[in-house]
JSON list of C-alpha atoms in Angstrom, two decimals:
[
{"chain": "A", "resi": 803, "resn": "MET", "atom": "CA", "xyz": [0.00, -0.02, -0.03]},
{"chain": "A", "resi": 804, "resn": "ARG", "atom": "CA", "xyz": [1.26, 3.41, -0.81]},
{"chain": "A", "resi": 805, "resn": "LYS", "atom": "CA", "xyz": [2.21, 6.07, 1.76]},
{"chain": "A", "resi": 806, "resn": "ARG", "atom": "CA", "xyz": [-0.59, 8.38, 0.85]},
{"chain": "A", "resi": 807, "resn": "ASP", "atom": "CA", "xyz": [-3.15, 5.51, 0.97]},
{"chain": "A", "resi": 808, "resn": "LEU", "atom": "CA", "xyz": [-2.08, 4.90, 4.61]},
{"chain": "A", "resi": 809, "resn": "GLU", "atom": "CA", "xyz": [-2.32, 8.59, 5.37]},
{"chain": "A", "resi": 810, "resn": "ILE", "atom": "CA", "xyz": [-5.86, 8.72, 4.01]},
{"chain": "A", "resi": 811, "resn": "LEU", "atom": "CA", "xyz": [-6.83, 5.66, 6.08]},
{"chain": "A", "resi": 812, "resn": "ASN", "atom": "CA", "xyz": [-5.27, 7.34, 9.12]},
{"chain": "A", "resi": 813, "resn": "SER", "atom": "CA", "xyz": [-7.32, 10.45, 8.52]},
{"chain": "A", "resi": 814, "resn": "LEU", "atom": "CA", "xyz": [-10.54, 8.47, 8.18]},
{"chain": "A", "resi": 815, "resn": "ASP", "atom": "CA", "xyz": [-9.72, 6.67, 11.48]},
{"chain": "A", "resi": 816, "resn": "LYS", "atom": "CA", "xyz": [-9.15, 10.07, 13.13]},
{"chain": "A", "resi": 817, "resn": "PHE", "atom": "CA", "xyz": [-12.14, 11.94, 11.64]},
{"chain": "A", "resi": 818, "resn": "LYS", "atom": "CA", "xyz": [-14.55, 8.98, 11.34]},
{"chain": "A", "resi": 819, "resn": "CYS", "atom": "CA", "xyz": [-15.79, 10.23, 7.98]},
{"chain": "A", "resi": 820, "resn": "LEU", "atom": "CA", "xyz": [-14.76, 12.69, 5.24]},
{"chain": "A", "resi": 821, "resn": "THR", "atom": "CA", "xyz": [-16.09, 14.00, 2.01]},
{"chain": "A", "resi": 822, "resn": "ARG", "atom": "CA", "xyz": [-14.11, 13.84, -1.25]},
{"chain": "A", "resi": 823, "resn": "ASP", "atom": "CA", "xyz": [-13.35, 17.56, -1.01]},
{"chain": "A", "resi": 824, "resn": "GLN", "atom": "CA", "xyz": [-12.12, 17.24, 2.58]},
{"chain": "A", "resi": 825, "resn": "ILE", "atom": "CA", "xyz": [-9.83, 14.30, 1.60]},
{"chain": "A", "resi": 826, "resn": "ALA", "atom": "CA", "xyz": [-8.53, 16.35, -1.34]},
{"chain": "A", "resi": 827, "resn": "ALA", "atom": "CA", "xyz": [-7.81, 19.35, 0.94]},
{"chain": "A", "resi": 828, "resn": "LEU", "atom": "CA", "xyz": [-5.89, 17.14, 3.40]},
{"chain": "A", "resi": 829, "resn": "HIS", "atom": "CA", "xyz": [-4.01, 14.94, 0.98]},
{"chain": "A", "resi": 830, "resn": "PHE", "atom": "CA", "xyz": [-4.06, 16.26, -2.58]},
{"chain": "A", "resi": 831, "resn": "SER", "atom": "CA", "xyz": [-3.74, 19.98, -2.24]},
{"chain": "A", "resi": 832, "resn": "LYS", "atom": "CA", "xyz": [-0.40, 20.05, -4.07]},
{"chain": "A", "resi": 833, "resn": "ASN", "atom": "CA", "xyz": [-1.73, 18.03, -7.04]},
{"chain": "A", "resi": 834, "resn": "ALA", "atom": "CA", "xyz": [-2.49, 19.84, -10.29]},
{"chain": "A", "resi": 835, "resn": "ARG", "atom": "CA", "xyz": [-6.07, 18.31, -10.24]},
{"chain": "A", "resi": 836, "resn": "PRO", "atom": "CA", "xyz": [-6.74, 17.46, -6.54]},
{"chain": "A", "resi": 837, "resn": "TYR", "atom": "CA", "xyz": [-10.32, 16.37, -6.89]},
{"chain": "A", "resi": 838, "resn": "THR", "atom": "CA", "xyz": [-9.65, 14.12, -9.91]},
{"chain": "A", "resi": 839, "resn": "SER", "atom": "CA", "xyz": [-6.62, 12.63, -8.08]},
{"chain": "A", "resi": 840, "resn": "ALA", "atom": "CA", "xyz": [-8.68, 12.11, -4.93]},
{"chain": "A", "resi": 841, "resn": "ASN", "atom": "CA", "xyz": [-11.50, 10.46, -6.86]},
{"chain": "A", "resi": 842, "resn": "ASN", "atom": "CA", "xyz": [-9.09, 7.96, -8.50]},
{"chain": "A", "resi": 843, "resn": "VAL", "atom": "CA", "xyz": [-7.47, 6.93, -5.18]},
{"chain": "A", "resi": 844, "resn": "LEU", "atom": "CA", "xyz": [-10.71, 6.68, -3.32]},
{"chain": "A", "resi": 845, "resn": "LYS", "atom": "CA", "xyz": [-12.23, 4.56, -6.07]},
{"chain": "A", "resi": 846, "resn": "ARG", "atom": "CA", "xyz": [-9.31, 2.11, -5.78]},
{"chain": "A", "resi": 847, "resn": "LEU", "atom": "CA", "xyz": [-9.47, 2.03, -1.98]},
{"chain": "A", "resi": 848, "resn": "ARG", "atom": "CA", "xyz": [-13.23, 1.31, -2.15]},
{"chain": "A", "resi": 849, "resn": "ARG", "atom": "CA", "xyz": [-12.63, -1.40, -4.70]},
{"chain": "A", "resi": 850, "resn": "ASP", "atom": "CA", "xyz": [-10.03, -3.04, -2.49]},
{"chain": "A", "resi": 851, "resn": "GLU", "atom": "CA", "xyz": [-12.42, -2.70, 0.50]},
{"chain": "A", "resi": 852, "resn": "TYR", "atom": "CA", "xyz": [-10.17, -0.60, 2.61]},
{"chain": "A", "resi": 853, "resn": "ILE", "atom": "CA", "xyz": [-12.88, 2.05, 2.87]},
{"chain": "A", "resi": 854, "resn": "THR", "atom": "CA", "xyz": [-16.58, 2.29, 2.35]},
{"chain": "A", "resi": 855, "resn": "ALA", "atom": "CA", "xyz": [-18.87, 5.15, 1.29]},
{"chain": "A", "resi": 856, "resn": "ASN", "atom": "CA", "xyz": [-22.32, 6.64, 1.66]},
{"chain": "A", "resi": 857, "resn": "THR", "atom": "CA", "xyz": [-23.45, 7.27, -1.89]},
{"chain": "A", "resi": 858, "resn": "ASP", "atom": "CA", "xyz": [-27.12, 7.88, -1.20]},
{"chain": "A", "resi": 859, "resn": "ARG", "atom": "CA", "xyz": [-27.18, 11.64, -0.49]},
{"chain": "A", "resi": 860, "resn": "SER", "atom": "CA", "xyz": [-28.79, 13.27, -3.55]},
{"chain": "A", "resi": 861, "resn": "PHE", "atom": "CA", "xyz": [-26.76, 15.91, -5.29]},
{"chain": "A", "resi": 862, "resn": "GLN", "atom": "CA", "xyz": [-24.07, 15.81, -2.66]},
{"chain": "A", "resi": 863, "resn": "GLN", "atom": "CA", "xyz": [-20.58, 14.33, -2.54]},
{"chain": "A", "resi": 864, "resn": "TYR", "atom": "CA", "xyz": [-19.89, 10.80, -1.39]},
{"chain": "A", "resi": 865, "resn": "ILE", "atom": "CA", "xyz": [-19.01, 10.46, 2.21]},
{"chain": "A", "resi": 866, "resn": "TYR", "atom": "CA", "xyz": [-16.13, 8.04, 2.94]},
{"chain": "A", "resi": 867, "resn": "PHE", "atom": "CA", "xyz": [-15.55, 5.91, 6.09]},
{"chain": "A", "resi": 868, "resn": "PRO", "atom": "CA", "xyz": [-12.91, 3.47, 7.20]},
{"chain": "A", "resi": 869, "resn": "ASN", "atom": "CA", "xyz": [-13.88, -0.13, 6.75]},
{"chain": "A", "resi": 870, "resn": "PRO", "atom": "CA", "xyz": [-15.26, -1.21, 9.11]},
{"chain": "A", "resi": 871, "resn": "SER", "atom": "CA", "xyz": [-16.75, 2.08, 10.04]},
{"chain": "A", "resi": 872, "resn": "PRO", "atom": "CA", "xyz": [-16.88, 3.25, 13.66]},
{"chain": "A", "resi": 873, "resn": "ILE", "atom": "CA", "xyz": [-20.28, 4.97, 13.04]},
{"chain": "A", "resi": 874, "resn": "LYS", "atom": "CA", "xyz": [-23.26, 4.10, 10.94]},
{"chain": "A", "resi": 875, "resn": "THR", "atom": "CA", "xyz": [-22.80, 5.34, 7.35]},
{"chain": "A", "resi": 876, "resn": "ASP", "atom": "CA", "xyz": [-26.34, 6.81, 7.47]},
{"chain": "A", "resi": 877, "resn": "SER", "atom": "CA", "xyz": [-26.01, 8.23, 11.04]},
{"chain": "A", "resi": 878, "resn": "GLN", "atom": "CA", "xyz": [-27.92, 11.41, 11.71]},
{"chain": "A", "resi": 879, "resn": "LYS", "atom": "CA", "xyz": [-24.72, 12.82, 13.23]},
{"chain": "A", "resi": 880, "resn": "ILE", "atom": "CA", "xyz": [-22.79, 12.66, 9.93]},
{"chain": "A", "resi": 881, "resn": "ASP", "atom": "CA", "xyz": [-23.35, 16.42, 9.19]},
{"chain": "A", "resi": 882, "resn": "HIS", "atom": "CA", "xyz": [-22.10, 17.19, 12.68]},
{"chain": "A", "resi": 883, "resn": "HIS", "atom": "CA", "xyz": [-18.97, 15.14, 12.13]},
{"chain": "A", "resi": 884, "resn": "LEU", "atom": "CA", "xyz": [-18.39, 16.76, 8.74]},
{"chain": "A", "resi": 885, "resn": "LEU", "atom": "CA", "xyz": [-18.73, 20.34, 10.32]},
{"chain": "A", "resi": 886, "resn": "ILE", "atom": "CA", "xyz": [-16.12, 19.30, 12.94]},
{"chain": "A", "resi": 887, "resn": "ASN", "atom": "CA", "xyz": [-13.84, 18.03, 10.22]},
{"chain": "A", "resi": 888, "resn": "GLN", "atom": "CA", "xyz": [-14.14, 21.12, 8.06]},
{"chain": "A", "resi": 889, "resn": "THR", "atom": "CA", "xyz": [-13.35, 23.33, 11.04]},
{"chain": "A", "resi": 890, "resn": "ILE", "atom": "CA", "xyz": [-10.02, 21.53, 11.50]},
{"chain": "A", "resi": 891, "resn": "ILE", "atom": "CA", "xyz": [-9.27, 21.71, 7.76]},
{"chain": "A", "resi": 892, "resn": "ASP", "atom": "CA", "xyz": [-10.07, 25.41, 7.70]},
{"chain": "A", "resi": 893, "resn": "MET", "atom": "CA", "xyz": [-7.88, 26.04, 10.72]},
{"chain": "A", "resi": 894, "resn": "LEU", "atom": "CA", "xyz": [-4.93, 24.34, 9.09]},
{"chain": "A", "resi": 895, "resn": "LYS", "atom": "CA", "xyz": [-5.15, 26.74, 6.11]},
{"chain": "A", "resi": 896, "resn": "HIS", "atom": "CA", "xyz": [-4.21, 29.58, 8.48]},
{"chain": "A", "resi": 897, "resn": "SER", "atom": "CA", "xyz": [-1.65, 27.96, 10.82]},
{"chain": "A", "resi": 898, "resn": "THR", "atom": "CA", "xyz": [-0.26, 24.66, 12.01]},
{"chain": "A", "resi": 899, "resn": "ILE", "atom": "CA", "xyz": [-1.82, 22.85, 14.98]},
{"chain": "A", "resi": 900, "resn": "ASN", "atom": "CA", "xyz": [0.27, 21.18, 17.62]},
{"chain": "A", "resi": 901, "resn": "GLU", "atom": "CA", "xyz": [-2.44, 18.69, 18.57]},
{"chain": "A", "resi": 902, "resn": "PHE", "atom": "CA", "xyz": [-6.20, 18.19, 18.29]},
{"chain": "A", "resi": 903, "resn": "GLN", "atom": "CA", "xyz": [-8.65, 15.82, 19.87]},
{"chain": "A", "resi": 904, "resn": "LEU", "atom": "CA", "xyz": [-12.20, 15.13, 18.54]},
{"chain": "A", "resi": 905, "resn": "GLU", "atom": "CA", "xyz": [-15.02, 14.47, 21.03]},
{"chain": "A", "resi": 906, "resn": "THR", "atom": "CA", "xyz": [-12.63, 13.39, 23.77]},
{"chain": "A", "resi": 907, "resn": "LYS", "atom": "CA", "xyz": [-12.88, 14.09, 27.47]},
{"chain": "A", "resi": 908, "resn": "LEU", "atom": "CA", "xyz": [-10.09, 16.42, 28.44]},
{"chain": "A", "resi": 909, "resn": "ASN", "atom": "CA", "xyz": [-9.46, 14.92, 31.86]},
{"chain": "A", "resi": 910, "resn": "GLU", "atom": "CA", "xyz": [-11.21, 13.52, 34.82]},
{"chain": "A", "resi": 911, "resn": "ASP", "atom": "CA", "xyz": [-11.88, 17.06, 36.21]},
{"chain": "A", "resi": 912, "resn": "ALA", "atom": "CA", "xyz": [-13.88, 18.02, 33.12]},
{"chain": "A", "resi": 913, "resn": "GLU", "atom": "CA", "xyz": [-17.59, 17.21, 33.07]},
{"chain": "A", "resi": 914, "resn": "PHE", "atom": "CA", "xyz": [-17.86, 18.15, 29.45]},
{"chain": "A", "resi": 915, "resn": "ILE", "atom": "CA", "xyz": [-16.65, 16.63, 26.12]},
{"chain": "A", "resi": 916, "resn": "PRO", "atom": "CA", "xyz": [-15.79, 19.33, 23.60]},
{"chain": "A", "resi": 917, "resn": "ASP", "atom": "CA", "xyz": [-16.43, 18.71, 19.91]},
{"chain": "A", "resi": 918, "resn": "ILE", "atom": "CA", "xyz": [-12.79, 19.74, 19.35]},
{"chain": "A", "resi": 919, "resn": "TYR", "atom": "CA", "xyz": [-9.93, 20.46, 21.68]},
{"chain": "A", "resi": 920, "resn": "VAL", "atom": "CA", "xyz": [-7.00, 22.21, 19.82]},
{"chain": "A", "resi": 921, "resn": "LYS", "atom": "CA", "xyz": [-3.65, 22.93, 21.30]},
{"chain": "A", "resi": 922, "resn": "GLY", "atom": "CA", "xyz": [-1.21, 25.48, 19.78]},
{"chain": "A", "resi": 923, "resn": "TRP", "atom": "CA", "xyz": [-3.26, 27.10, 16.99]},
{"chain": "A", "resi": 924, "resn": "LEU", "atom": "CA", "xyz": [-2.20, 30.77, 16.71]},
{"chain": "A", "resi": 925, "resn": "ASP", "atom": "CA", "xyz": [-0.33, 30.36, 20.01]},
{"chain": "A", "resi": 926, "resn": "SER", "atom": "CA", "xyz": [-3.50, 29.54, 21.91]},
{"chain": "A", "resi": 927, "resn": "ASP", "atom": "CA", "xyz": [-5.49, 26.45, 22.98]},
{"chain": "A", "resi": 928, "resn": "TRP", "atom": "CA", "xyz": [-9.14, 26.15, 22.02]},
{"chain": "A", "resi": 929, "resn": "PHE", "atom": "CA", "xyz": [-12.35, 24.46, 22.99]},
{"chain": "A", "resi": 930, "resn": "ILE", "atom": "CA", "xyz": [-14.66, 24.34, 19.89]},
{"chain": "A", "resi": 931, "resn": "GLU", "atom": "CA", "xyz": [-18.29, 23.59, 19.76]},
{"chain": "A", "resi": 932, "resn": "CYS", "atom": "CA", "xyz": [-19.93, 22.88, 16.27]},
{"chain": "A", "resi": 933, "resn": "GLN", "atom": "CA", "xyz": [-23.68, 23.21, 15.81]},
{"chain": "A", "resi": 934, "resn": "ASN", "atom": "CA", "xyz": [-25.66, 22.59, 12.71]},
{"chain": "A", "resi": 935, "resn": "SER", "atom": "CA", "xyz": [-29.03, 23.58, 14.23]},
{"chain": "A", "resi": 936, "resn": "LEU", "atom": "CA", "xyz": [-30.28, 26.14, 16.68]},
{"chain": "A", "resi": 937, "resn": "ASN", "atom": "CA", "xyz": [-32.64, 23.43, 17.97]},
{"chain": "A", "resi": 938, "resn": "ILE", "atom": "CA", "xyz": [-29.91, 22.21, 20.26]},
{"chain": "A", "resi": 939, "resn": "ILE", "atom": "CA", "xyz": [-29.11, 25.56, 21.88]},
{"chain": "A", "resi": 940, "resn": "LYS", "atom": "CA", "xyz": [-30.22, 24.37, 25.24]},
{"chain": "A", "resi": 941, "resn": "GLN", "atom": "CA", "xyz": [-27.69, 21.62, 24.99]},
{"chain": "A", "resi": 942, "resn": "LEU", "atom": "CA", "xyz": [-25.01, 24.17, 24.15]},
{"chain": "A", "resi": 943, "resn": "TYR", "atom": "CA", "xyz": [-25.96, 26.37, 27.13]},
{"chain": "A", "resi": 944, "resn": "SER", "atom": "CA", "xyz": [-25.87, 23.33, 29.35]},
{"chain": "A", "resi": 945, "resn": "LYS", "atom": "CA", "xyz": [-22.29, 22.46, 28.06]},
{"chain": "A", "resi": 946, "resn": "LEU", "atom": "CA", "xyz": [-21.13, 26.05, 28.50]},
{"chain": "A", "resi": 947, "resn": "ASP", "atom": "CA", "xyz": [-22.32, 25.90, 32.14]},
{"chain": "A", "resi": 948, "resn": "LYS", "atom": "CA", "xyz": [-20.00, 22.88, 32.56]},
{"chain": "A", "resi": 949, "resn": "TYR", "atom": "CA", "xyz": [-17.19, 24.90, 31.07]},
{"chain": "A", "resi": 950, "resn": "LYS", "atom": "CA", "xyz": [-17.85, 27.61, 33.57]},
{"chain": "A", "resi": 951, "resn": "LEU", "atom": "CA", "xyz": [-17.80, 25.06, 36.36]},
{"chain": "A", "resi": 952, "resn": "TYR", "atom": "CA", "xyz": [-14.51, 23.82, 35.15]},
{"chain": "A", "resi": 953, "resn": "TYR", "atom": "CA", "xyz": [-13.25, 27.47, 35.06]},
{"chain": "A", "resi": 954, "resn": "ASP", "atom": "CA", "xyz": [-14.63, 28.16, 38.56]},
{"chain": "A", "resi": 955, "resn": "LYS", "atom": "CA", "xyz": [-12.72, 25.11, 39.99]},
{"chain": "A", "resi": 956, "resn": "GLY", "atom": "CA", "xyz": [-9.44, 26.67, 38.77]},
{"chain": "A", "resi": 957, "resn": "TYR", "atom": "CA", "xyz": [-8.66, 24.22, 36.02]},
{"chain": "A", "resi": 958, "resn": "TRP", "atom": "CA", "xyz": [-8.83, 26.70, 33.18]},
{"chain": "A", "resi": 959, "resn": "ASN", "atom": "CA", "xyz": [-5.50, 27.30, 31.45]},
{"chain": "A", "resi": 960, "resn": "ASN", "atom": "CA", "xyz": [-6.47, 30.39, 29.44]},
{"chain": "A", "resi": 961, "resn": "GLU", "atom": "CA", "xyz": [-8.19, 28.40, 26.62]},
{"chain": "A", "resi": 962, "resn": "LYS", "atom": "CA", "xyz": [-10.57, 30.21, 24.26]},
{"chain": "A", "resi": 963, "resn": "VAL", "atom": "CA", "xyz": [-14.02, 28.92, 23.26]},
{"chain": "A", "resi": 964, "resn": "LEU", "atom": "CA", "xyz": [-15.27, 29.02, 19.66]},
{"chain": "A", "resi": 965, "resn": "ILE", "atom": "CA", "xyz": [-18.89, 28.18, 18.81]},
{"chain": "A", "resi": 966, "resn": "ILE", "atom": "CA", "xyz": [-19.09, 27.45, 15.05]},
{"chain": "A", "resi": 967, "resn": "GLY", "atom": "CA", "xyz": [-22.10, 26.97, 12.80]},
{"chain": "A", "resi": 968, "resn": "LYS", "atom": "CA", "xyz": [-25.61, 28.33, 13.33]},
{"chain": "A", "resi": 969, "resn": "VAL", "atom": "CA", "xyz": [-25.53, 31.70, 14.95]},
{"chain": "A", "resi": 970, "resn": "ASN", "atom": "CA", "xyz": [-27.84, 32.47, 17.86]},
{"chain": "A", "resi": 971, "resn": "LEU", "atom": "CA", "xyz": [-28.43, 36.10, 18.05]},
{"chain": "A", "resi": 972, "resn": "LYS", "atom": "CA", "xyz": [-29.56, 35.97, 21.66]},
{"chain": "A", "resi": 973, "resn": "PHE", "atom": "CA", "xyz": [-26.19, 34.53, 22.81]},
{"chain": "A", "resi": 974, "resn": "ASP", "atom": "CA", "xyz": [-24.16, 36.83, 24.90]},
{"chain": "A", "resi": 975, "resn": "PRO", "atom": "CA", "xyz": [-20.42, 35.98, 25.45]},
{"chain": "A", "resi": 976, "resn": "GLU", "atom": "CA", "xyz": [-20.30, 38.52, 28.29]},
{"chain": "A", "resi": 977, "resn": "ASP", "atom": "CA", "xyz": [-22.23, 35.91, 30.34]},
{"chain": "A", "resi": 978, "resn": "TYR", "atom": "CA", "xyz": [-18.97, 33.93, 30.73]},
{"chain": "A", "resi": 979, "resn": "PRO", "atom": "CA", "xyz": [-15.71, 34.71, 32.51]},
{"chain": "A", "resi": 980, "resn": "PHE", "atom": "CA", "xyz": [-13.58, 33.14, 29.76]},
{"chain": "A", "resi": 981, "resn": "LYS", "atom": "CA", "xyz": [-13.17, 34.19, 26.13]},
{"chain": "A", "resi": 982, "resn": "VAL", "atom": "CA", "xyz": [-15.96, 32.87, 23.95]},
{"chain": "A", "resi": 983, "resn": "LYS", "atom": "CA", "xyz": [-16.83, 33.79, 20.41]},
{"chain": "A", "resi": 984, "resn": "GLN", "atom": "CA", "xyz": [-19.66, 32.72, 18.08]},
{"chain": "A", "resi": 985, "resn": "ILE", "atom": "CA", "xyz": [-18.93, 32.51, 14.36]},
{"chain": "A", "resi": 986, "resn": "LYS", "atom": "CA", "xyz": [-20.34, 30.82, 11.24]},
{"chain": "A", "resi": 987, "resn": "SER", "atom": "CA", "xyz": [-17.07, 29.41, 10.12]},
{"chain": "A", "resi": 988, "resn": "ILE", "atom": "CA", "xyz": [-13.29, 29.91, 10.51]},
{"chain": "A", "resi": 989, "resn": "GLN", "atom": "CA", "xyz": [-13.43, 32.28, 7.57]},
{"chain": "A", "resi": 990, "resn": "ASP", "atom": "CA", "xyz": [-15.12, 34.80, 9.86]},
{"chain": "A", "resi": 991, "resn": "LEU", "atom": "CA", "xyz": [-11.81, 35.14, 11.62]},
{"chain": "A", "resi": 992, "resn": "ASN", "atom": "CA", "xyz": [-9.80, 36.13, 8.50]},
{"chain": "A", "resi": 993, "resn": "GLU", "atom": "CA", "xyz": [-9.24, 39.66, 9.51]},
{"chain": "A", "resi": 994, "resn": "THR", "atom": "CA", "xyz": [-8.42, 38.80, 13.09]},
{"chain": "A", "resi": 995, "resn": "ILE", "atom": "CA", "xyz": [-5.98, 36.21, 11.92]},
{"chain": "A", "resi": 996, "resn": "LYS", "atom": "CA", "xyz": [-4.39, 38.71, 9.49]},
{"chain": "A", "resi": 997, "resn": "ARG", "atom": "CA", "xyz": [-3.89, 41.22, 12.21]},
{"chain": "A", "resi": 998, "resn": "TYR", "atom": "CA", "xyz": [-2.37, 38.54, 14.49]},
{"chain": "A", "resi": 999, "resn": "LYS", "atom": "CA", "xyz": [0.12, 37.53, 11.85]},
{"chain": "A", "resi": 1000, "resn": "GLU", "atom": "CA", "xyz": [1.05, 41.16, 11.16]},
{"chain": "A", "resi": 1001, "resn": "ILE", "atom": "CA", "xyz": [1.80, 41.58, 14.91]},
{"chain": "A", "resi": 1002, "resn": "LYS", "atom": "CA", "xyz": [3.84, 38.39, 15.12]},
{"chain": "A", "resi": 1003, "resn": "TYR", "atom": "CA", "xyz": [5.84, 39.49, 12.14]},
{"chain": "A", "resi": 1004, "resn": "THR", "atom": "CA", "xyz": [6.52, 42.86, 13.63]},
{"chain": "A", "resi": 1005, "resn": "GLN", "atom": "CA", "xyz": [7.65, 41.23, 16.86]},
{"chain": "A", "resi": 1006, "resn": "PHE", "atom": "CA", "xyz": [9.85, 38.84, 14.96]},
{"chain": "A", "resi": 1007, "resn": "LYS", "atom": "CA", "xyz": [11.55, 41.70, 13.06]},
{"chain": "A", "resi": 1008, "resn": "GLU", "atom": "CA", "xyz": [12.13, 43.62, 16.31]},
{"chain": "A", "resi": 1009, "resn": "THR", "atom": "CA", "xyz": [13.68, 40.50, 17.89]},
{"chain": "A", "resi": 1010, "resn": "VAL", "atom": "CA", "xyz": [16.06, 40.07, 14.92]},
{"chain": "A", "resi": 1011, "resn": "ILE", "atom": "CA", "xyz": [17.09, 43.70, 14.98]},
{"chain": "A", "resi": 1012, "resn": "ASN", "atom": "CA", "xyz": [17.61, 43.58, 18.80]},
{"chain": "A", "resi": 1013, "resn": "LYS", "atom": "CA", "xyz": [19.77, 40.50, 18.45]},
{"chain": "A", "resi": 1014, "resn": "SER", "atom": "CA", "xyz": [21.73, 42.09, 15.66]},
{"chain": "A", "resi": 1015, "resn": "ASP", "atom": "CA", "xyz": [22.39, 45.24, 17.73]},
{"chain": "A", "resi": 1016, "resn": "SER", "atom": "CA", "xyz": [23.54, 43.18, 20.68]},
{"chain": "A", "resi": 1017, "resn": "SER", "atom": "CA", "xyz": [25.93, 41.22, 18.57]},
{"chain": "A", "resi": 1018, "resn": "LEU", "atom": "CA", "xyz": [27.46, 44.41, 17.15]},
{"chain": "A", "resi": 1019, "resn": "LYS", "atom": "CA", "xyz": [27.90, 45.86, 20.69]},
{"chain": "A", "resi": 1020, "resn": "LEU", "atom": "CA", "xyz": [29.67, 42.71, 21.79]},
{"chain": "A", "resi": 1021, "resn": "LYS", "atom": "CA", "xyz": [32.05, 43.07, 18.92]},
{"chain": "A", "resi": 1022, "resn": "GLY", "atom": "CA", "xyz": [32.75, 46.68, 19.79]},
{"chain": "A", "resi": 1023, "resn": "ILE", "atom": "CA", "xyz": [31.25, 48.15, 16.65]}
]
């Protein structure tokens, strides 16, 4: 099996399911024709029964799963998983990620399970909640209350909270003692990320200049 085949299988194990476009973004972005290349490889992996697919969604892309799949290929949570996956893919377009965990309990002191826990993205750690529907807003508030309890117990390490997906206009981030922001997608942060990178670049230049000045002084110049 080829190296990229194994990488695709590892991604499917990590993400549980992925669309063709998501697989292309993760593994074929440097190809001249990423979607065509992805289709050819996925067709072969399906033929050899390394992966399986949901092909029943009218006018939508196939959704691919490892074989055997850890979730039902017609699960009602598939769109939720795909939103989680797309969030990670969009984040990687802007910056590297040191580590991420999907739907995993942080530790024994946490009474919540974040949809995504990300370490080291834009020099910060993040709890991310993804929601496809406003019908589950009560569940979101309940989970944020558990975040607050975790904060009040002193376990908070300056993480930031992102709520991604359907926007609830009644939601007030000022209700919480930690930083929380509600956005439709990572693209909503484009300007914020641009400013962050400009600041980091300015700091980098100042560090280089200061080191250069110190070196010249040591040499007596």
